[in-house]
Coordinates of N, CA and C in Angstrom, one line a residue:
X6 N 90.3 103.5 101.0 CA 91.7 103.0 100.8 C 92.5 104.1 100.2
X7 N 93.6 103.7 100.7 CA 94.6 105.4 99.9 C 95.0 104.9 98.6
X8 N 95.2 105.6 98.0 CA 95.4 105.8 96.5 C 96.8 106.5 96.1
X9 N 97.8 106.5 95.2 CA 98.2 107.4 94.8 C 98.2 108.7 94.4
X10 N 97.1 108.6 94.2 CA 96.6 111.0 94.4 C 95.8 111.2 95.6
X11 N 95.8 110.1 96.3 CA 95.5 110.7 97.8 C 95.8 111.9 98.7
X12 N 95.3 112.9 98.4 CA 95.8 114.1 99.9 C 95.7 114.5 101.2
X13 N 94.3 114.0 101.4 CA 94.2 114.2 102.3 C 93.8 112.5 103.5
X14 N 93.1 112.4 104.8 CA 92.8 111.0 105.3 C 92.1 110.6 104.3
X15 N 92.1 108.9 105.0 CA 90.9 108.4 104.4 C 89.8 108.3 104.4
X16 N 88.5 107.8 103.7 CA 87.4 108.1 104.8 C 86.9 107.5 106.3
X17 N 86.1 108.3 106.4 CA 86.0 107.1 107.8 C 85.1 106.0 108.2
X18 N 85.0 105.5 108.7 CA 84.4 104.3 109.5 C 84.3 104.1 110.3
X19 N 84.1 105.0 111.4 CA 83.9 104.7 112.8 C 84.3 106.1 113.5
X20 N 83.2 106.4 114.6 CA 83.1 107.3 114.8 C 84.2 107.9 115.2
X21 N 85.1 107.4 115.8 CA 86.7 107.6 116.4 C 87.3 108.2 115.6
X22 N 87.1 108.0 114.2 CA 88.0 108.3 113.5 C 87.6 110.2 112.6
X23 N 86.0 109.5 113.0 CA 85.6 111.0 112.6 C 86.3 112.0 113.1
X24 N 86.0 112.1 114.4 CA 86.7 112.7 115.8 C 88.2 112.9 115.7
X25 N 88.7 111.9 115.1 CA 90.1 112.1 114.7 C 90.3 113.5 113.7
X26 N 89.4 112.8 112.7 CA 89.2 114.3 111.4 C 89.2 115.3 111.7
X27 N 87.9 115.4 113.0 CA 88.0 116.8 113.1 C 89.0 117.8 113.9
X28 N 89.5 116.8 114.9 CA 90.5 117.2 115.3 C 91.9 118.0 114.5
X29 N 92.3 116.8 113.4 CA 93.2 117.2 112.1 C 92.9 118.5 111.6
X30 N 91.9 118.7 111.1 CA 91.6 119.9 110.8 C 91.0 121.2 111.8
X31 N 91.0 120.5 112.8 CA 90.7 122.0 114.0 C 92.6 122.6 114.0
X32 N 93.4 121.8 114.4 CA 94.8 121.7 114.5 C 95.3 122.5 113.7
X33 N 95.0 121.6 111.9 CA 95.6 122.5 111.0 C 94.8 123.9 110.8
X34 N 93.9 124.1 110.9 CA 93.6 125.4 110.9 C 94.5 126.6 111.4
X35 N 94.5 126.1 113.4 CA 95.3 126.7 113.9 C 96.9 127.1 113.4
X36 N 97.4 125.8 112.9 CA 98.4 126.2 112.4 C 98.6 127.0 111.1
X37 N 97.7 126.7 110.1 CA 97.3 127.7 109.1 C 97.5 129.2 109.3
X38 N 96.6 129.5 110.3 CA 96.7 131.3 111.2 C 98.0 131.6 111.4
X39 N 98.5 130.7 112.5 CA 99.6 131.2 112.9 C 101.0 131.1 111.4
X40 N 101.1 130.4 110.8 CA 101.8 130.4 109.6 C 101.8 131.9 108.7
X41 N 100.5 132.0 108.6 CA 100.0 132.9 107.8 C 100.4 134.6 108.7
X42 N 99.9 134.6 109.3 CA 100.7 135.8 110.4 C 102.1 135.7 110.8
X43 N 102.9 135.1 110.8 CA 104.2 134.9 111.5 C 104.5 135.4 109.7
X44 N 104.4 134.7 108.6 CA 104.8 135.2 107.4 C 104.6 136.5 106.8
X45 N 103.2 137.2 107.2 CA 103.1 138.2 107.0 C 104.3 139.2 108.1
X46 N 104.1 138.9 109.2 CA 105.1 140.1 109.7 C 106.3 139.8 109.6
X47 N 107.0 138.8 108.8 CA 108.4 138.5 108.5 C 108.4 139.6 107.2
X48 N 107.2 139.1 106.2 CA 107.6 140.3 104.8 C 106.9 141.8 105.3
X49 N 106.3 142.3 106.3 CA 106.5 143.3 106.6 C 107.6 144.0 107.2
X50 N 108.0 143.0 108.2 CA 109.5 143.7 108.5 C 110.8 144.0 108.1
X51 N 110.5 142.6 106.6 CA 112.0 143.0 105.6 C 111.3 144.2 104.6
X52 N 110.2 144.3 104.6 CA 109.8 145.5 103.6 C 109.5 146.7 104.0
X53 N 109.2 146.8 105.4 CA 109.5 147.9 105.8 C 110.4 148.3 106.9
X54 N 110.7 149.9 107.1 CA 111.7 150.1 108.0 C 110.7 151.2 109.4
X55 N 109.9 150.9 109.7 CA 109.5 151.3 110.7 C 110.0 151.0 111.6
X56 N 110.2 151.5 113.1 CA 110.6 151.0 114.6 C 109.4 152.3 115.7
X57 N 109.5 151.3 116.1 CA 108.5 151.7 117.3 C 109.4 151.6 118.7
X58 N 108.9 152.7 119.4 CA 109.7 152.2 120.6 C 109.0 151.4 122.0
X59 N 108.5 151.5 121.6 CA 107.1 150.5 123.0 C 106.9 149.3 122.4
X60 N 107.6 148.5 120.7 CA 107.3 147.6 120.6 C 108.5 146.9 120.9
X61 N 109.7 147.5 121.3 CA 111.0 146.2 121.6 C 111.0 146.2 122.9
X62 N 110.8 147.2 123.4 CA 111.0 147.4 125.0 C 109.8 147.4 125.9
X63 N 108.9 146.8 126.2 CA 107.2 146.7 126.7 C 106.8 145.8 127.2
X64 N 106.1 146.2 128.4 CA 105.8 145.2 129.4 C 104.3 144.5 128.7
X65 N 103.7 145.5 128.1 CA 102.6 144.8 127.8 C 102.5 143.9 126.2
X66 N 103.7 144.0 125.6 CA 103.8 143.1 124.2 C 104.3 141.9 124.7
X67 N 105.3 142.0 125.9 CA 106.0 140.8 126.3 C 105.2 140.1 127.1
X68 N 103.8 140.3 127.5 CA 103.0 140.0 128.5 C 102.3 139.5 127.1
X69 N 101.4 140.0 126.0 CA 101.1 139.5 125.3 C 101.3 138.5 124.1
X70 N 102.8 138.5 124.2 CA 103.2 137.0 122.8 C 103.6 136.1 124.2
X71 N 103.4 136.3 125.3 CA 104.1 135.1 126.3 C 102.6 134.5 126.6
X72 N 101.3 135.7 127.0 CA 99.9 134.6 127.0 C 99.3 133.9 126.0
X73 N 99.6 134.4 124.6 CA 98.7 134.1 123.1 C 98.8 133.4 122.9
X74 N 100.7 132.8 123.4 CA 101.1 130.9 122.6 C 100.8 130.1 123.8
X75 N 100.5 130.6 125.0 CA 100.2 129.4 126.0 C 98.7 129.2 125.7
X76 N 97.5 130.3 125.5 CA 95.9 130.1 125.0 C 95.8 129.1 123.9
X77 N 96.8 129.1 122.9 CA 96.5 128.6 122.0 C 96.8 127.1 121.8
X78 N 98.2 127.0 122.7 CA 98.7 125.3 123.0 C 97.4 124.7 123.9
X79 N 96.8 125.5 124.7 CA 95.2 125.4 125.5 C 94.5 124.7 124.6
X80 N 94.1 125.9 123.6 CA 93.2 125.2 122.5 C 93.4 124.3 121.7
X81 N 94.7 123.4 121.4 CA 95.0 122.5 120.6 C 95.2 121.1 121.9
X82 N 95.6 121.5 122.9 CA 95.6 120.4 123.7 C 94.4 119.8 124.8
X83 N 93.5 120.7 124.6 CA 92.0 119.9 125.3 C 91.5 119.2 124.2
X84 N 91.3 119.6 123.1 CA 90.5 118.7 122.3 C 91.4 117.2 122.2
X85 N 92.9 117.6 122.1 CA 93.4 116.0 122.4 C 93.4 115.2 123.7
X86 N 93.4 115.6 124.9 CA 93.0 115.1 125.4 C 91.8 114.3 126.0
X87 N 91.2 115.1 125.1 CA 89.4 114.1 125.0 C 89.4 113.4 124.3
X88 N 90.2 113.0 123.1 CA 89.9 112.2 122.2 C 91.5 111.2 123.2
X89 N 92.1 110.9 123.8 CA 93.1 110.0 124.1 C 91.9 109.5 125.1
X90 N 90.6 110.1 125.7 CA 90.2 109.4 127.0 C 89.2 108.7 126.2
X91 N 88.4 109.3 125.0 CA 87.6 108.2 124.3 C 88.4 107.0 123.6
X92 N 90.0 107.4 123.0 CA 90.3 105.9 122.8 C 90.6 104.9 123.7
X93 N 90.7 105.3 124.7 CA 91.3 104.5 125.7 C 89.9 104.1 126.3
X94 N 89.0 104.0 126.3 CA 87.7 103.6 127.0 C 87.3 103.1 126.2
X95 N 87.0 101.6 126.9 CA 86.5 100.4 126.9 C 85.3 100.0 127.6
X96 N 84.5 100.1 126.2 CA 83.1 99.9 126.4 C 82.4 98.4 126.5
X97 N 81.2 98.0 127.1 CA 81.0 96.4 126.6 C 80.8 96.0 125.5
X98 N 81.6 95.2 125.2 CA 81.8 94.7 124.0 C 80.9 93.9 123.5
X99 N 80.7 93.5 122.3 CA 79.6 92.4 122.2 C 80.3 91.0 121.3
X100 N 81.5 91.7 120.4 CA 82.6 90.7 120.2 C 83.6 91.2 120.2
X101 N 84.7 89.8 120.4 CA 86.1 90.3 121.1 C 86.8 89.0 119.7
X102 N 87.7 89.9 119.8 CA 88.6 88.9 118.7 C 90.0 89.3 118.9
X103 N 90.8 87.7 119.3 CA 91.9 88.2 119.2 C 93.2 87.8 118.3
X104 N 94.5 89.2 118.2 CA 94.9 88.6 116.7 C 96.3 88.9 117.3
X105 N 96.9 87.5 116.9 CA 98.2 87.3 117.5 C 99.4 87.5 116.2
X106 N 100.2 88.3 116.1 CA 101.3 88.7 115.0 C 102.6 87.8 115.0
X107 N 102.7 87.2 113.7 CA 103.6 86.3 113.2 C 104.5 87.1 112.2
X108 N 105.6 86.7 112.0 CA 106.9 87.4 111.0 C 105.6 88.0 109.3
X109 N 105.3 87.0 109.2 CA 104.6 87.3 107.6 C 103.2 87.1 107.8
X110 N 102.3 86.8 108.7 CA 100.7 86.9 109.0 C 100.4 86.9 109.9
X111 N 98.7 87.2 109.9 CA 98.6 87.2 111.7 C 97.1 86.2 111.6
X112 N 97.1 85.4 113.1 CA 96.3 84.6 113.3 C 95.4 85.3 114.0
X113 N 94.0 84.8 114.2 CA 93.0 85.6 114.2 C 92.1 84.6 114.7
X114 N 91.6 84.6 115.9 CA 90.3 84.0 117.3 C 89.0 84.7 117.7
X115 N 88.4 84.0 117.3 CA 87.2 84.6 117.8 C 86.9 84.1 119.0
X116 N 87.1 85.0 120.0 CA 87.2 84.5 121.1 C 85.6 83.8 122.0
X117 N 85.1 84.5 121.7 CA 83.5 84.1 121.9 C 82.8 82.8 121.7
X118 N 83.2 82.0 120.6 CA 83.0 81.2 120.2 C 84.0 80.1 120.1
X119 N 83.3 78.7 120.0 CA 84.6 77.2 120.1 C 85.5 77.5 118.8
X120 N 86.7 77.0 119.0 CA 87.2 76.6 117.5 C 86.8 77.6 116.4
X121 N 87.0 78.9 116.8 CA 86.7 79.5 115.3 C 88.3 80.5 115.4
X122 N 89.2 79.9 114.5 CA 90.6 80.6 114.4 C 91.2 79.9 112.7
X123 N 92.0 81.2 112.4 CA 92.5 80.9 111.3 C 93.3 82.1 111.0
X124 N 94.2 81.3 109.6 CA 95.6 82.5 109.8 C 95.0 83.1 108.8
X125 N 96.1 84.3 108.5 CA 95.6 85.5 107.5 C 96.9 85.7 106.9
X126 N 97.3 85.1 105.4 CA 98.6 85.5 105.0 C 98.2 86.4 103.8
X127 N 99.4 87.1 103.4 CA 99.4 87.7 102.7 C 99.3 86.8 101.0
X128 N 98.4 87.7 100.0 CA 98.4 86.9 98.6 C 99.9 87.1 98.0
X129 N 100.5 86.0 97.7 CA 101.9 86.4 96.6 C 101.0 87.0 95.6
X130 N 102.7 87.9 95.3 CA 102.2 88.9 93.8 C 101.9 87.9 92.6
X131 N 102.1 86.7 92.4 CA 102.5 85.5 91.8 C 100.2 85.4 91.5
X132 N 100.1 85.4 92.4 CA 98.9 84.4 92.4 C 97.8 86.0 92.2
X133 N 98.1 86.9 92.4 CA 97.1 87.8 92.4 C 96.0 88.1 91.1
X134 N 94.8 88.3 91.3 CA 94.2 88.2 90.6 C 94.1 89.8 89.8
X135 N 93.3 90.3 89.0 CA 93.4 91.7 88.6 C 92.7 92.7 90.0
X136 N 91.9 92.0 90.4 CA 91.1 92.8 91.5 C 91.7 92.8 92.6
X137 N 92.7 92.1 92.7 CA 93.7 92.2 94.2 C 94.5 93.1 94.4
X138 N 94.3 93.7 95.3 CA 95.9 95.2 96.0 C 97.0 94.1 96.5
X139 N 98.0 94.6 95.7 CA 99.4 93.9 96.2 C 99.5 94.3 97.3
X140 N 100.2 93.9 98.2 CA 100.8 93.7 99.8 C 99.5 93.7 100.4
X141 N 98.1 94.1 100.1 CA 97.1 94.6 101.0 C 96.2 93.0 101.0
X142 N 95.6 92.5 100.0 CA 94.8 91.4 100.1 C 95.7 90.4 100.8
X143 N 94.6 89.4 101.3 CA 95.1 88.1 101.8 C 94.4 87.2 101.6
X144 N 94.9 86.1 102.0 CA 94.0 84.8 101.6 C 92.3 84.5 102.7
X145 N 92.5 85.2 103.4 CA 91.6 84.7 104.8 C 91.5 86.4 105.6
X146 N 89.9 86.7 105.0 CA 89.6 88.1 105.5 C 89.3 88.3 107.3
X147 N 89.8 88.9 108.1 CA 88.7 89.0 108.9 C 87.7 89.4 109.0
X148 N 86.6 88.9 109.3 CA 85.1 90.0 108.6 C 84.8 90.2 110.2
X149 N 83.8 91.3 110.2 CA 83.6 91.8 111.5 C 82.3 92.3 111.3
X150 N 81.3 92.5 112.0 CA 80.0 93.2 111.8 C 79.6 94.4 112.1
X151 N 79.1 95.4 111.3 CA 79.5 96.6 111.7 C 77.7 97.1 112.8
X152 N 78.3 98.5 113.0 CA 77.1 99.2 114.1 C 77.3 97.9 115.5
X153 N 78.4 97.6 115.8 CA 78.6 97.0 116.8 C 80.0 97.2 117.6
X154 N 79.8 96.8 119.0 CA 80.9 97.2 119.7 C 81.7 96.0 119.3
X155 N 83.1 96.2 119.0 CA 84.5 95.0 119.0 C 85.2 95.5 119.8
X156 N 85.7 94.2 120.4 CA 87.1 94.4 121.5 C 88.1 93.5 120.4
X157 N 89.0 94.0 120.2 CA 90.5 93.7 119.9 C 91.6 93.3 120.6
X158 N 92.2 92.3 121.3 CA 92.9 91.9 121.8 C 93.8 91.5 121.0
X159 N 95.5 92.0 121.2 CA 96.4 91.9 119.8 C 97.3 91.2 121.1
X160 N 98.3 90.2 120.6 CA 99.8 90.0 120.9 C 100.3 89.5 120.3
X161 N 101.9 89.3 120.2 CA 102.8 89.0 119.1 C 103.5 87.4 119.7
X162 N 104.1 86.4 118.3 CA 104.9 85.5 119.2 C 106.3 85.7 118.7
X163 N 107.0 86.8 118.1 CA 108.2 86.7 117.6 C 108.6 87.8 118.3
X164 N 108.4 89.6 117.3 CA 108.9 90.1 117.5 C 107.5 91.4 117.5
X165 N 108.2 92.7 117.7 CA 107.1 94.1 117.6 C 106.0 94.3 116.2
X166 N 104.6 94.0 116.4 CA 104.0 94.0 115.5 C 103.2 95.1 115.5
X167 N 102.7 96.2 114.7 CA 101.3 97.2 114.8 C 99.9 96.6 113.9
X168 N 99.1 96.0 114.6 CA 97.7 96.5 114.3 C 97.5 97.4 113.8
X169 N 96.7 97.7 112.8 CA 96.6 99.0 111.7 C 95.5 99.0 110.9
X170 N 94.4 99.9 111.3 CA 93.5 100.0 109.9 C 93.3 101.3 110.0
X171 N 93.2 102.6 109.2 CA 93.7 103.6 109.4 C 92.2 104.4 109.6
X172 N 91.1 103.7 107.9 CA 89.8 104.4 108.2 C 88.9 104.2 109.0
X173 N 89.6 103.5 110.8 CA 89.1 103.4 111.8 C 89.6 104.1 112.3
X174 N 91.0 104.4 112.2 CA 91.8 105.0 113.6 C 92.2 104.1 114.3
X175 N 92.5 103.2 113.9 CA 93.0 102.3 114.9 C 94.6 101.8 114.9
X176 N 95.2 101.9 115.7 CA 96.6 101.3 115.6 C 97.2 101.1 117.2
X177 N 97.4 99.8 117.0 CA 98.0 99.0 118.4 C 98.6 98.3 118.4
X178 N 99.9 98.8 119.1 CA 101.0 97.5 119.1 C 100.8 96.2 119.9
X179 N 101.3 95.4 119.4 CA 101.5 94.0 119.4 C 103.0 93.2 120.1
X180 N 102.8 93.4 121.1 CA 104.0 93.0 121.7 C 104.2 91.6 122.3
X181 N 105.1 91.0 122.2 CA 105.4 89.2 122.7 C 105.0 89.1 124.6
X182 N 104.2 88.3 124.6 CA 104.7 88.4 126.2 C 103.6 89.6 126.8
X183 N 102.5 90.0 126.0 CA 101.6 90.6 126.3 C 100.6 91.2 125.9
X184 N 99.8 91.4 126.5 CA 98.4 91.5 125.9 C 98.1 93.3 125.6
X185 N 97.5 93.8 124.5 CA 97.2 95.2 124.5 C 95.3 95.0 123.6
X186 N 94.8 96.0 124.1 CA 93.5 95.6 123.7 C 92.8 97.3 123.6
X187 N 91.8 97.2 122.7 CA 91.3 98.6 122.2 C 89.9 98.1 121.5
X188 N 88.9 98.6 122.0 CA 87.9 98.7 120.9 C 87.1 99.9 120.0
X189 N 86.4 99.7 119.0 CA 86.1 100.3 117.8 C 84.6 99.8 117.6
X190 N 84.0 100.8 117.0 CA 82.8 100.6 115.7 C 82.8 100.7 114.7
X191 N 82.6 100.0 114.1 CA 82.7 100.0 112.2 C 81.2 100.5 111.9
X192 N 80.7 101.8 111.4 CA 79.6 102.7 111.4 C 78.6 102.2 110.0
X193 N 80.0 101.7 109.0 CA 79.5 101.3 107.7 C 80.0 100.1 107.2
X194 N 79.2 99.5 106.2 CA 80.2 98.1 105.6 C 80.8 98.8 104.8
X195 N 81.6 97.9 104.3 CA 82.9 97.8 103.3 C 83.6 97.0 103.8
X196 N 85.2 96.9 102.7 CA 86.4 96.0 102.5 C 87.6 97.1 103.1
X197 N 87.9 96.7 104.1 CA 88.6 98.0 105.2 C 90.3 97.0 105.2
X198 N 91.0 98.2 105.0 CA 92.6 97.6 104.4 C 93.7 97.8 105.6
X199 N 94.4 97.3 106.2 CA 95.2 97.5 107.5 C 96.7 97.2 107.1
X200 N 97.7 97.7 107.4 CA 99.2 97.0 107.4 C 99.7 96.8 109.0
X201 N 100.8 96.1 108.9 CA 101.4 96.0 110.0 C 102.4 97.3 110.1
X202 N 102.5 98.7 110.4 CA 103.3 100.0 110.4 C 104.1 100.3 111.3

């Protein structure tokens, strides 16, 4: 869960989100380099007064800053695209649960089974106990079992809601009038915290 001296993500919980990780940091890396070099020859060129003449006028410098940033948008955009085709694939599931979004809670079906539904409201600050996160606990957990496939089936009956737990990677809108669905593995137990965002 994030914290106020949190810096960096949270941990994770499912392999997706690992994958997400690493991505973040393959990313920032790249941007790291390029930061770091673009700033270096900004304070070289205010501190020094060299000129070259094959570097303003050249077929082969203009050939090389016009291939380096297209290799490099290469290398930041395969790895996302593999990770948009792993979230988007939908594996068999072994439970599916679906959670419909209301103005102030969301109701929650296990779809698999008879009669197993109930709402999830938020704790007033009023009633919170010392161990409770304001806005985050509720009265009615969803519990889920982990090292298993879940399908998620979200829709809304008012207005635009997001599904949200972040140390999965997961976030899915919740729209009136239709159905959106994603699933996940939860790799470890724990008490996993989501907002509506």
């Amino acid at each position: 869960m994030s914290t106020w001296k949190t810096l960096l993500l949270q941990d994770s919980s499912s392999p997706l989100m690992e994958q997400l990780m690493f991505f973040h940091d393959h990313t920032l890396l790249i941007l790291i380099i390029i930061t770091i070099l673009v700033g270096q020859l900004l304070v070289s060129m205010i501190y020094n007064k060299f000129t070259h003449r094959f570097l303003i006028d050249g077929q082969l410098i203009e050939m090389v800053w016009t291939i380096l940033p297209a290799f490099i948008l290469i290398l930041i955009a395969l790895p996302s695209l593999r990770l948009l085709y792993i979230m988007d694939e939908i594996y068999n599931p072994l439970l599916t649960v679906k959670s419909i979004g209301h103005q102030w809670y969301w109701s929650y079906e296990y779809s698999d089974y008879q009669n197993m539904e109930f709402d999830s409201y938020m704790i007033p600050s009023t009633d919170l106990k010392s161990f409770n996160f304001r806005l985050l606990d509720v009265n009615n957990r969803l519990i889920l079992p982990y090292n298993t496939q879940i399908r998620i089936i979200t829709t809304s009956l008012d207005v635009i809601h997001s599904w949200a737990i972040p140390s999965l990677g997961i976030k899915i809108d919740s729209t009136p009038g239709r159905l959106n669905q994603t699933n996940f593995n939860i790799n470890r137990a724990g008490l996993l915290f989501g907002q509506c965002s």
